[in-house]
Short mmCIF file of C-alpha atoms and ligand atoms in Angstrom, two decimals:
data_model
loop_
_atom_site.label_atom_id
_atom_site.label_comp_id
_atom_site.label_asym_id
_atom_site.label_seq_id
_atom_site.Cartn_x
_atom_site.Cartn_y
_atom_site.Cartn_z
CA UNK A 1 -9.07 -8.27 -40.29
CA UNK A 2 -8.42 -8.00 -36.59
CA UNK A 3 -10.85 -7.11 -33.85
CA UNK A 4 -11.84 -3.56 -33.03
CA UNK A 5 -12.09 -3.40 -29.24
CA UNK A 6 -13.72 -0.78 -27.04
CA UNK A 7 -12.90 -0.40 -23.33
CA UNK A 8 -15.35 1.54 -21.17
CA UNK A 9 -13.97 3.58 -18.27
CA UNK A 10 -11.20 6.00 -17.50
CA UNK A 11 -9.00 4.74 -14.68
CA UNK A 12 -5.80 2.77 -14.26
CA UNK A 13 -7.73 -0.49 -14.63
CA UNK A 14 -9.02 0.55 -18.03
CA UNK A 15 -5.56 1.66 -19.16
CA UNK A 16 -4.22 -1.78 -18.22
CA UNK A 17 -7.10 -3.53 -20.02
CA UNK A 18 -6.53 -1.41 -23.12
CA UNK A 19 -2.81 -2.16 -23.01
CA UNK A 20 -3.45 -5.92 -22.74
CA UNK A 21 -5.98 -5.83 -25.58
CA UNK A 22 -3.58 -3.87 -27.78
CA UNK A 23 -1.03 -6.64 -27.35
CA UNK A 24 -3.53 -9.35 -28.27
CA UNK A 25 -2.71 -10.77 -31.72
CA UNK A 26 -6.42 -10.78 -32.68
CA UNK A 27 -6.82 -7.01 -32.13
CA UNK A 28 -6.16 -4.26 -34.68
CA UNK A 29 -7.46 -1.22 -32.78
CA UNK A 30 -8.38 -0.38 -29.18
CA UNK A 31 -10.66 2.54 -28.33
CA UNK A 32 -11.18 3.71 -24.76
CA UNK A 33 -14.17 5.82 -23.75
CA UNK A 34 -13.73 8.21 -22.06
CA UNK A 35 -10.17 7.13 -21.14
CA UNK A 36 -7.66 9.49 -19.56
CA UNK A 37 -4.71 11.61 -20.61
CA UNK A 38 -2.29 8.67 -20.73
CA UNK A 39 -4.49 6.51 -22.89
CA UNK A 40 -3.23 6.97 -26.40
CA UNK A 41 -0.41 5.48 -28.26
CA UNK A 42 0.91 4.72 -31.63
CA UNK A 43 1.42 1.05 -32.35
CA UNK A 44 4.70 -0.11 -30.87
CA UNK A 45 6.31 -3.54 -30.57
CA UNK A 46 3.66 -4.88 -32.92
CA UNK A 47 0.86 -3.79 -30.59
CA UNK A 48 -2.35 -2.30 -31.96
CA UNK A 49 -2.87 1.45 -31.56
CA UNK A 50 -4.90 2.71 -28.60
CA UNK A 51 -7.11 5.78 -29.04
CA UNK A 52 -9.22 7.75 -26.67
CA UNK A 53 -12.80 8.64 -27.67
CA UNK A 54 -15.24 10.95 -25.92
CA UNK A 55 -18.62 9.68 -24.75
CA UNK A 56 -21.54 11.53 -23.18
CA UNK A 57 -22.03 8.90 -20.46
CA UNK A 58 -21.41 5.18 -19.94
CA UNK A 59 -25.09 4.32 -20.21
CA UNK A 60 -26.63 1.87 -22.71
CA UNK A 61 -27.74 4.34 -25.40
CA UNK A 62 -24.51 6.29 -26.00
CA UNK A 63 -22.42 3.13 -25.57
CA UNK A 64 -24.45 1.27 -28.19
CA UNK A 65 -24.30 4.26 -30.54
CA UNK A 66 -20.51 4.49 -30.19
CA UNK A 67 -20.00 0.75 -30.64
CA UNK A 68 -22.08 0.82 -33.82
CA UNK A 69 -20.42 3.92 -35.23
CA UNK A 70 -16.94 2.50 -34.63
CA UNK A 71 -17.87 -1.01 -35.83
CA UNK A 72 -16.72 -2.54 -32.55
CA UNK A 73 -16.37 -6.34 -32.28
CA UNK A 74 -15.61 -6.57 -28.57
CA UNK A 75 -16.59 -4.27 -25.69
CA UNK A 76 -14.85 -4.67 -22.33
CA UNK A 77 -16.56 -2.87 -19.46
CA UNK A 78 -14.29 -1.57 -16.68
CA UNK A 79 -16.49 -0.26 -13.84
CA UNK A 80 -19.54 -1.79 -12.13
CA UNK A 81 -21.94 1.13 -12.71
CA UNK A 82 -22.46 0.60 -16.45
CA UNK A 83 -22.83 -3.16 -15.87
CA UNK A 84 -25.59 -2.62 -13.31
CA UNK A 85 -27.18 -0.11 -15.71
CA UNK A 86 -27.49 -2.75 -18.43
CA UNK A 87 -24.79 -1.79 -20.90
CA UNK A 88 -23.99 -5.44 -21.67
CA UNK A 89 -27.69 -6.30 -22.12
CA UNK A 90 -28.06 -3.53 -24.71
CA UNK A 91 -24.90 -4.52 -26.60
CA UNK A 92 -25.75 -8.23 -26.58
CA UNK A 93 -29.26 -7.58 -27.88
CA UNK A 94 -27.66 -5.65 -30.73
CA UNK A 95 -25.37 -8.59 -31.49
CA UNK A 96 -22.17 -6.92 -30.24
CA UNK A 97 -19.90 -9.13 -28.12
CA UNK A 98 -19.55 -7.55 -24.68
CA UNK A 99 -17.44 -8.91 -21.84
CA UNK A 100 -19.24 -8.46 -18.54
CA UNK A 101 -22.41 -9.64 -16.80
CA UNK A 102 -25.97 -8.65 -17.63
CA UNK A 103 -27.61 -6.15 -15.30
CA UNK A 104 -29.47 -8.99 -13.57
CA UNK A 105 -26.21 -10.87 -12.92
CA UNK A 106 -24.44 -7.63 -11.89
CA UNK A 107 -26.77 -7.52 -8.88
CA UNK A 108 -24.16 -9.69 -7.16
CA UNK A 109 -22.28 -6.42 -6.65
CA UNK A 110 -25.11 -3.95 -7.17
CA UNK A 111 -27.08 -5.13 -4.15
CA UNK A 112 -25.53 -6.44 -0.94
CA UNK A 113 -28.93 -7.76 0.12
CA UNK A 114 -29.16 -9.72 -3.15
CA UNK A 115 -25.65 -11.12 -2.55
CA UNK A 116 -26.44 -12.24 1.02
CA UNK A 117 -29.73 -13.92 0.05
CA UNK A 118 -28.01 -15.55 -2.91
CA UNK A 119 -25.20 -16.88 -0.70
CA UNK A 120 -27.70 -18.31 1.78
CA UNK A 121 -29.77 -19.91 -0.95
CA UNK A 122 -26.74 -21.61 -2.48
CA UNK A 123 -24.90 -22.59 0.69
CA UNK A 124 -21.97 -20.26 0.14
CA UNK A 125 -20.28 -19.50 3.47
CA UNK A 126 -20.84 -15.88 4.48
CA UNK A 127 -21.21 -13.84 7.69
CA UNK A 128 -24.57 -14.03 9.52
CA UNK A 129 -26.73 -11.04 8.60
CA UNK A 130 -29.97 -9.14 8.89
CA UNK A 131 -31.41 -6.92 6.15
CA UNK A 132 -33.17 -3.79 7.39
CA UNK A 133 -34.91 -0.76 5.92
CA UNK A 134 -35.55 1.30 9.05
CA UNK A 135 -33.44 2.45 11.94
CA UNK A 136 -35.41 0.68 14.71
CA UNK A 137 -34.83 -2.65 13.00
CA UNK A 138 -31.14 -1.80 12.58
CA UNK A 139 -30.81 -1.03 16.31
CA UNK A 140 -32.47 -4.31 17.16
CA UNK A 141 -30.15 -6.28 14.87
CA UNK A 142 -27.10 -4.53 16.32
CA UNK A 143 -28.21 -5.11 19.93
CA UNK A 144 -28.95 -8.76 19.35
CA UNK A 145 -25.65 -9.51 17.60
CA UNK A 146 -23.20 -11.38 19.78
CA UNK A 147 -20.23 -10.01 17.82
CA UNK A 148 -19.28 -6.57 16.49
CA UNK A 149 -20.93 -5.86 13.15
CA UNK A 150 -20.24 -4.44 9.72
CA UNK A 151 -22.87 -2.02 8.43
CA UNK A 152 -23.27 -2.13 4.65
CA UNK A 153 -25.32 0.01 2.33
CA UNK A 154 -27.26 -2.20 -0.07
CA UNK A 155 -26.46 -0.29 -3.24
CA UNK A 156 -23.31 0.92 -5.01
CA UNK A 157 -21.53 3.51 -2.90
CA UNK A 158 -18.17 3.96 -4.59
CA UNK A 159 -16.29 1.98 -1.94
CA UNK A 160 -17.81 3.96 0.95
CA UNK A 161 -20.69 1.62 1.67
CA UNK A 162 -19.16 -0.82 4.21
CA UNK A 163 -18.45 0.41 7.73
CA UNK A 164 -16.53 -2.01 9.92
CA UNK A 165 -17.41 -1.20 13.55
CA UNK A 166 -16.17 -2.26 16.99
CA UNK A 167 -18.99 -1.11 19.26
CA UNK A 168 -22.78 -1.02 19.11
CA UNK A 169 -22.70 2.79 19.30
CA UNK A 170 -20.45 3.03 16.27
CA UNK A 171 -22.67 0.60 14.37
CA UNK A 172 -25.80 2.56 15.25
CA UNK A 173 -24.17 5.81 14.15
CA UNK A 174 -23.31 4.21 10.79
CA UNK A 175 -26.82 2.79 10.37
CA UNK A 176 -28.35 6.14 11.35
CA UNK A 177 -26.28 8.04 8.82
CA UNK A 178 -27.50 5.74 6.05
CA UNK A 179 -31.11 5.10 7.08
CA UNK A 180 -32.05 8.37 8.77
CA UNK A 181 -29.70 11.04 7.38
CA UNK A 182 -29.62 9.53 3.90
CA UNK A 183 -25.84 9.93 3.71
CA UNK A 184 -25.54 7.54 0.76
CA UNK A 185 -28.85 8.40 -0.89
CA UNK A 186 -30.80 5.53 -2.47
CA UNK A 187 -27.87 3.16 -1.95
CA UNK A 188 -28.27 3.37 1.84
CA UNK A 189 -32.04 3.00 2.09
CA UNK A 190 -31.62 -0.71 2.62
CA UNK A 191 -28.83 -1.81 4.92
CA UNK A 192 -27.19 -5.14 5.70
CA UNK A 193 -26.04 -5.60 9.29
CA UNK A 194 -23.60 -8.46 9.35
CA UNK A 195 -21.37 -10.27 11.78
CA UNK A 196 -17.82 -8.97 11.74
CA UNK A 197 -15.48 -11.80 10.80
CA UNK A 198 -11.78 -12.16 11.37
CA UNK A 199 -9.20 -14.06 9.39
CA UNK A 200 -7.04 -13.60 6.34
CA UNK A 201 -8.47 -11.46 3.54
CA UNK A 202 -7.95 -12.60 0.01
CA UNK A 203 -9.42 -11.82 -3.37
CA UNK A 204 -9.70 -14.08 -6.36
CA UNK A 205 -10.56 -13.18 -9.95
CA UNK A 206 -12.14 -15.73 -12.28
CA UNK A 207 -13.17 -15.32 -15.91
CA UNK A 208 -16.31 -17.29 -16.72
CA UNK A 209 -18.63 -17.97 -19.64
CA UNK A 210 -21.54 -18.80 -17.35
CA UNK A 211 -20.56 -22.45 -17.01
CA UNK A 212 -16.81 -22.91 -17.12
CA UNK A 213 -14.31 -20.70 -15.40
CA UNK A 214 -10.64 -19.87 -15.41
CA UNK A 215 -9.11 -18.60 -12.19
CA UNK A 216 -6.46 -15.91 -12.59
CA UNK A 217 -3.30 -15.78 -10.47
CA UNK A 218 -4.23 -14.65 -6.96
CA UNK A 219 -3.35 -11.03 -6.25
CA UNK A 220 -3.37 -8.86 -3.15
CA UNK A 221 -3.98 -5.15 -2.91
CA UNK A 222 -2.98 -2.71 -0.19
CA UNK A 223 -5.95 -0.63 0.90
CA UNK A 224 -4.58 1.71 3.53
CA UNK A 225 -2.87 4.89 2.50
CA UNK A 226 0.25 4.44 4.65
CA UNK A 227 3.07 1.97 5.11
CA UNK A 228 2.37 -0.89 7.51
CA UNK A 229 -1.35 -0.67 6.66
CA UNK A 230 -1.81 2.54 8.57
CA UNK A 231 -4.06 5.51 7.90
CA UNK A 232 -7.40 5.73 6.12
CA UNK A 233 -8.73 3.32 3.53
CA UNK A 234 -8.25 4.10 -0.15
CA UNK A 235 -9.29 2.56 -3.45
CA UNK A 236 -5.97 0.66 -3.35
CA UNK A 237 -2.38 1.89 -3.10
CA UNK A 238 -0.69 -1.00 -4.83
CA UNK A 239 -0.91 -4.71 -5.53
CA UNK A 240 1.15 -7.72 -6.43
CA UNK A 241 0.77 -11.19 -7.89
CA UNK A 242 1.08 -14.07 -7.64
CA UNK A 243 0.15 -14.65 -4.01
CA UNK A 244 0.99 -18.22 -3.05
CA UNK A 245 -2.12 -20.02 -1.87
CA UNK A 246 -2.22 -23.48 -0.35
CA UNK A 247 -3.77 -25.80 -3.00
CA UNK A 248 -6.22 -27.22 -0.46
CA UNK A 249 -7.51 -23.72 0.31
CA UNK A 250 -7.73 -22.93 -3.40
CA UNK A 251 -9.80 -26.09 -3.89
CA UNK A 252 -12.18 -24.99 -1.12
CA UNK A 253 -12.54 -21.53 -2.65
CA UNK A 254 -13.41 -23.22 -5.92
CA UNK A 255 -15.88 -25.70 -4.47
CA UNK A 256 -17.51 -23.55 -1.82
CA UNK A 257 -17.59 -20.11 -3.42
CA UNK A 258 -16.76 -19.83 -7.13
CA UNK A 259 -18.50 -22.95 -8.43
CA UNK A 260 -21.73 -22.48 -6.41
CA UNK A 261 -21.82 -18.85 -7.55
CA UNK A 262 -21.64 -19.72 -11.24
CA UNK A 263 -24.01 -22.67 -10.88
CA UNK A 264 -26.37 -20.70 -8.62
CA UNK A 265 -26.64 -17.79 -11.03
CA UNK A 266 -27.33 -20.16 -13.91
CA UNK A 267 -29.93 -22.06 -11.84
CA UNK A 268 -31.59 -18.78 -10.85
CA UNK A 269 -31.95 -17.80 -14.51
CA UNK A 270 -29.23 -15.11 -14.66
CA UNK A 271 -26.12 -16.86 -15.97
CA UNK A 272 -23.01 -14.95 -15.01
CA UNK A 273 -20.53 -14.10 -17.75
CA UNK A 274 -17.50 -11.89 -17.41
CA UNK A 275 -15.01 -11.60 -14.60
CA UNK A 276 -16.01 -12.41 -11.05
CA UNK A 277 -13.85 -10.92 -8.33
CA UNK A 278 -14.61 -12.54 -4.99
CA UNK A 279 -13.57 -10.85 -1.74
CA UNK A 280 -13.00 -13.54 0.88
CA UNK A 281 -12.17 -13.79 4.56
CA UNK A 282 -10.46 -17.08 5.31
CA UNK A 283 -11.46 -18.19 8.81
CA UNK A 284 -8.90 -19.85 11.08
CA UNK A 285 -10.52 -23.25 10.28
CA UNK A 286 -10.01 -22.61 6.56
CA UNK A 287 -13.60 -21.72 5.69
CA UNK A 288 -13.59 -19.26 2.77
CA UNK A 289 -16.26 -16.78 3.86
CA UNK A 290 -17.59 -14.60 1.08
CA UNK A 291 -17.47 -10.89 1.99
CA UNK A 292 -18.42 -9.56 -1.41
CA UNK A 293 -18.56 -10.30 -5.08
CA UNK A 294 -17.45 -7.65 -7.52
CA UNK A 295 -18.65 -8.01 -11.08
CA UNK A 296 -15.57 -6.40 -12.65
CA UNK A 297 -11.82 -6.40 -12.36
CA UNK A 298 -10.19 -4.82 -9.32
CA UNK A 299 -8.25 -1.59 -9.51
CA UNK A 300 -5.22 -1.74 -9.01
CA UNK A 301 -5.30 -5.57 -9.28
CA UNK A 302 -5.80 -5.32 -13.05
CA UNK A 303 -2.54 -3.40 -13.32
CA UNK A 304 -0.75 -6.50 -12.00
CA UNK A 305 -2.95 -9.13 -13.61
CA UNK A 306 -2.72 -7.89 -17.21
CA UNK A 307 1.11 -7.91 -17.30
CA UNK A 308 0.96 -11.46 -15.85
CA UNK A 309 -0.79 -12.79 -18.94
CA UNK A 310 0.74 -13.85 -22.20
CA UNK A 311 -1.26 -14.75 -25.30
CA UNK A 312 -4.50 -13.22 -26.53
CA UNK A 313 -6.50 -11.55 -23.75
CA UNK A 314 -9.07 -10.31 -26.28
CA UNK A 315 -9.75 -13.91 -27.31
CA UNK A 316 -10.13 -14.93 -23.65
CA UNK A 317 -12.69 -12.17 -23.05
CA UNK A 318 -14.53 -12.67 -26.34
CA UNK A 319 -14.79 -16.43 -25.86
CA UNK A 320 -16.17 -15.97 -22.34
CA UNK A 321 -18.67 -13.39 -23.58
CA UNK A 322 -19.76 -15.78 -26.35
CA UNK A 323 -20.36 -18.62 -23.88
CA UNK A 324 -17.45 -20.77 -25.02
CA UNK A 325 -14.55 -19.93 -22.73
CA UNK A 326 -11.15 -20.64 -24.24
CA UNK A 327 -8.61 -20.28 -21.47
CA UNK A 328 -5.89 -21.66 -23.72
CA UNK A 329 -5.93 -18.26 -25.42
CA UNK A 330 -3.77 -16.95 -22.58
CA UNK A 331 -0.89 -18.29 -20.57
CA UNK A 332 0.76 -17.37 -17.30
CA UNK A 333 4.54 -17.75 -17.37
CA UNK A 334 5.58 -19.70 -14.29
CA UNK A 335 8.27 -17.30 -13.21
CA UNK A 336 6.47 -14.01 -13.75
CA UNK A 337 5.93 -11.69 -10.79
CA UNK A 338 4.30 -8.29 -11.10
CA UNK A 339 3.86 -5.45 -8.67
CA UNK A 340 2.09 -2.13 -9.02
CA UNK A 341 2.77 0.94 -6.91
CA UNK A 342 0.14 3.68 -6.99
CA UNK A 343 1.42 7.25 -7.01
CA UNK A 344 -1.19 9.38 -5.25
CA UNK A 345 -1.93 13.11 -5.28
CA UNK A 346 -1.40 15.43 -2.36
CA UNK A 347 -4.32 15.11 0.04
CA UNK A 348 -5.47 11.66 -1.18
CA UNK A 349 -7.73 10.03 -0.01
CA UNK A 350 -9.44 12.89 1.82
CA UNK A 351 -9.23 15.76 -0.64
CA UNK A 352 -6.82 15.14 -3.50
CA UNK A 353 -5.33 18.23 -5.11
CA UNK A 354 -5.48 18.60 -8.87
CA UNK A 355 -3.29 20.42 -11.35
CA UNK A 356 0.23 19.46 -10.21
CA UNK A 357 2.67 19.04 -13.10
CA UNK A 358 3.99 15.50 -13.57
CA UNK A 359 7.57 14.93 -14.76
CA UNK A 360 9.84 11.97 -15.38
CA UNK A 361 7.39 9.60 -17.05
CA UNK A 362 9.41 9.06 -20.21
CA UNK A 363 12.53 8.03 -18.32
CA UNK A 364 10.57 5.79 -15.95
CA UNK A 365 8.66 4.13 -18.76
CA UNK A 366 11.89 3.13 -20.52
CA UNK A 367 13.13 0.99 -17.63
CA UNK A 368 13.01 -2.73 -18.45
CA UNK A 369 9.84 -4.51 -17.38
CA UNK A 370 8.08 -1.27 -16.41
CA UNK A 371 4.61 -0.22 -17.60
CA UNK A 372 3.00 2.98 -16.43
CA UNK A 373 -0.77 3.02 -16.29
CA UNK A 374 -2.47 6.39 -15.99
CA UNK A 375 -5.48 7.00 -13.76
CA UNK A 376 -5.94 10.58 -12.54
CA UNK A 377 -4.03 12.50 -15.18
CA UNK A 378 -5.00 15.31 -17.54
CA UNK A 379 -3.30 17.51 -20.08
CA UNK A 380 -3.22 21.25 -19.41
CA UNK A 381 -1.53 23.57 -21.92
CA UNK A 382 0.49 20.65 -23.22
CA UNK A 383 1.67 19.63 -19.76
CA UNK A 384 0.62 16.42 -18.02
CA UNK A 385 -0.94 17.25 -14.63
CA UNK A 386 -2.67 15.43 -11.79
CA UNK A 387 -6.47 15.29 -11.99
CA UNK A 388 -7.52 12.69 -9.44
CA UNK A 389 -6.51 10.94 -6.23
CA UNK A 390 -4.77 7.92 -7.67
CA UNK A 391 -2.64 9.50 -10.38
CA UNK A 392 -0.49 6.71 -11.82
CA UNK A 393 0.06 2.99 -11.37
CA UNK A 394 3.67 1.99 -11.85
CA UNK A 395 3.74 -1.72 -12.74
CA UNK A 396 6.86 -3.79 -13.12
CA UNK A 397 7.39 -7.43 -13.91
CA UNK A 398 10.34 -9.58 -13.03
CA UNK A 399 11.33 -13.19 -12.62
CA UNK A 400 11.08 -12.87 -8.84
CA UNK A 401 9.06 -10.69 -6.50
CA UNK A 402 12.18 -8.83 -5.41
CA UNK A 403 13.24 -8.13 -9.00
CA UNK A 404 9.77 -6.80 -9.88
CA UNK A 405 9.70 -4.74 -6.72
CA UNK A 406 13.11 -3.19 -7.29
CA UNK A 407 12.17 -2.25 -10.87
CA UNK A 408 8.86 -0.67 -9.81
CA UNK A 409 10.47 1.44 -7.10
CA UNK A 410 13.30 2.50 -9.43
CA UNK A 411 10.65 3.77 -11.81
CA UNK A 412 8.74 5.55 -9.02
CA UNK A 413 11.89 7.38 -8.05
CA UNK A 414 12.14 8.83 -11.58
CA UNK A 415 8.65 10.34 -11.45
CA UNK A 416 7.66 13.40 -9.48
CA UNK A 417 4.90 15.89 -8.93
CA UNK A 418 4.28 18.25 -6.07
CA UNK A 419 2.70 16.42 -3.12
CA UNK A 420 3.22 12.94 -4.65
CA UNK A 421 3.09 10.10 -2.14
CA UNK A 422 3.20 6.33 -2.38
CA UNK A 423 3.66 3.30 -0.18
CA UNK A 424 7.16 1.95 0.18
CA UNK A 425 6.04 -1.50 1.30
CA UNK A 426 4.03 -2.95 -1.59
CA UNK A 427 4.71 -6.71 -1.75
CA UNK A 428 6.92 -6.35 1.30
CA UNK A 429 5.19 -9.31 2.92
CA UNK A 430 6.41 -11.77 0.31
CA UNK A 431 10.03 -10.78 0.76
CA UNK A 432 10.32 -11.15 4.51
P1 AMP B 1 -17.26 -5.00 1.02
O1 AMP B 1 -17.62 -3.73 0.35
O2 AMP B 1 -18.40 -5.84 1.41
O3 AMP B 1 -16.19 -5.75 0.38
O4 AMP B 1 -16.45 -4.55 2.31
C1 AMP B 1 -15.29 -3.76 2.22
C2 AMP B 1 -14.27 -4.23 3.21
O5 AMP B 1 -14.84 -4.30 4.51
C3 AMP B 1 -13.76 -5.65 2.96
O6 AMP B 1 -12.71 -5.66 2.04
C4 AMP B 1 -13.31 -6.06 4.35
O7 AMP B 1 -12.04 -5.52 4.65
C5 AMP B 1 -14.33 -5.40 5.23
N1 AMP B 1 -15.45 -6.31 5.56
C6 AMP B 1 -16.56 -6.50 4.85
N2 AMP B 1 -17.37 -7.40 5.43
C7 AMP B 1 -16.75 -7.79 6.55
C8 AMP B 1 -17.07 -8.72 7.59
N3 AMP B 1 -18.21 -9.39 7.61
N4 AMP B 1 -16.18 -8.87 8.59
C9 AMP B 1 -15.02 -8.16 8.61
N5 AMP B 1 -14.67 -7.29 7.66
C10 AMP B 1 -15.51 -7.10 6.63
N1 LIG B 2 -9.04 -2.89 -5.34
C1 LIG B 2 -10.35 -2.92 -4.87
C2 LIG B 2 -11.41 -2.84 -5.86
O1 LIG B 2 -11.19 -2.69 -7.04
O2 LIG B 2 -12.57 -2.93 -5.47
#
């Protein structure tokens, strides 16, 4: 009997996780709650079927009830919210294997103040900072900083919590909106004012069992909405992997950030299990400064990382969750390159329009090496329509970056909906 897996979440990341689990030899069924309109599928190519199931909310009680009812052997949690809310704690107590950190360990992402204090305590390089809870203290911290600052809400703010500023006035306006106007609610009642760093941004994902870790191929996402990194920030408009990283730098990231994080959490009594996604700023002298830790996979990074992996992803996750990481369960073919292009709705990121009919998916999905992961899609009177800002992630693999890129863009050209837009320059940097 194979595993029955349950993925929690409903975006492109969760579709990619479900797809990877369905191709794991140890899995017989994948459920996704609540999923999205593209998450379904009869077994094909020997993969296990994927089914969508409704759930009242991704909080411990309904998740535990669903996992019990469906006799789930492995739960994989997509977003950070349910992790911070203690979904993994509840499942683990009930004896159900769940991949992701406990709520105490999820504080690495759930509280920026926690992260900064943790980094200081364990000698992890990070920007100088002050933690404040009132506006007068924020003003003082901003005025006494010798560099421009970044103003960060302590709590989860759906990607809107970090404001990178250039002047003291801008910084004060950001701090005021959080601390005085309550723009981000509870999440902004405590604020971190930190030194603005410069350098090369990089993010690294590692799967860990609390002691050992396995670092995934390095990926890069493209945050701005427009080509050439112009326009407003988004959740991510595309990504590619692998990014070539100097081995010396990789060793420093390991020794100065990843290892002290895993050891520090264990020493502090909250061992970290799951995937750790570190956001780094590499200083000109090579210091890997930690900007943030995320306690989950990135979106759209997952849509490139899952097609990178061969083997049994379910076994990788289950072994990490059980405290006995088996990284030999998966393999990364040396010549595999993957890129993902996000197709966004009209008006994204400001005010995405919903309800536009999507056509061309069947043709696009048949192209060799192409996988289409749904995010903001819904079904209306039998027709697939847009229902969110990031509508689809078009992933393609190839034996070189240019081959993967050409396949992804060929697939994008087959798909259309009114107002669709996407970046033309994903992975451009590795080709020039
Ligand atoms: P965070 O939510 O902490 O990851 O911040 C979101 C984004 O803000 C990061 O991906 C960086 O682009 C930027 N950022 C965060 N902290 C800093 C910093 N100290 N210096 C410069 N940029 C930063
Ligand atoms: N791609 C950015 C994130 O998932 O946070």
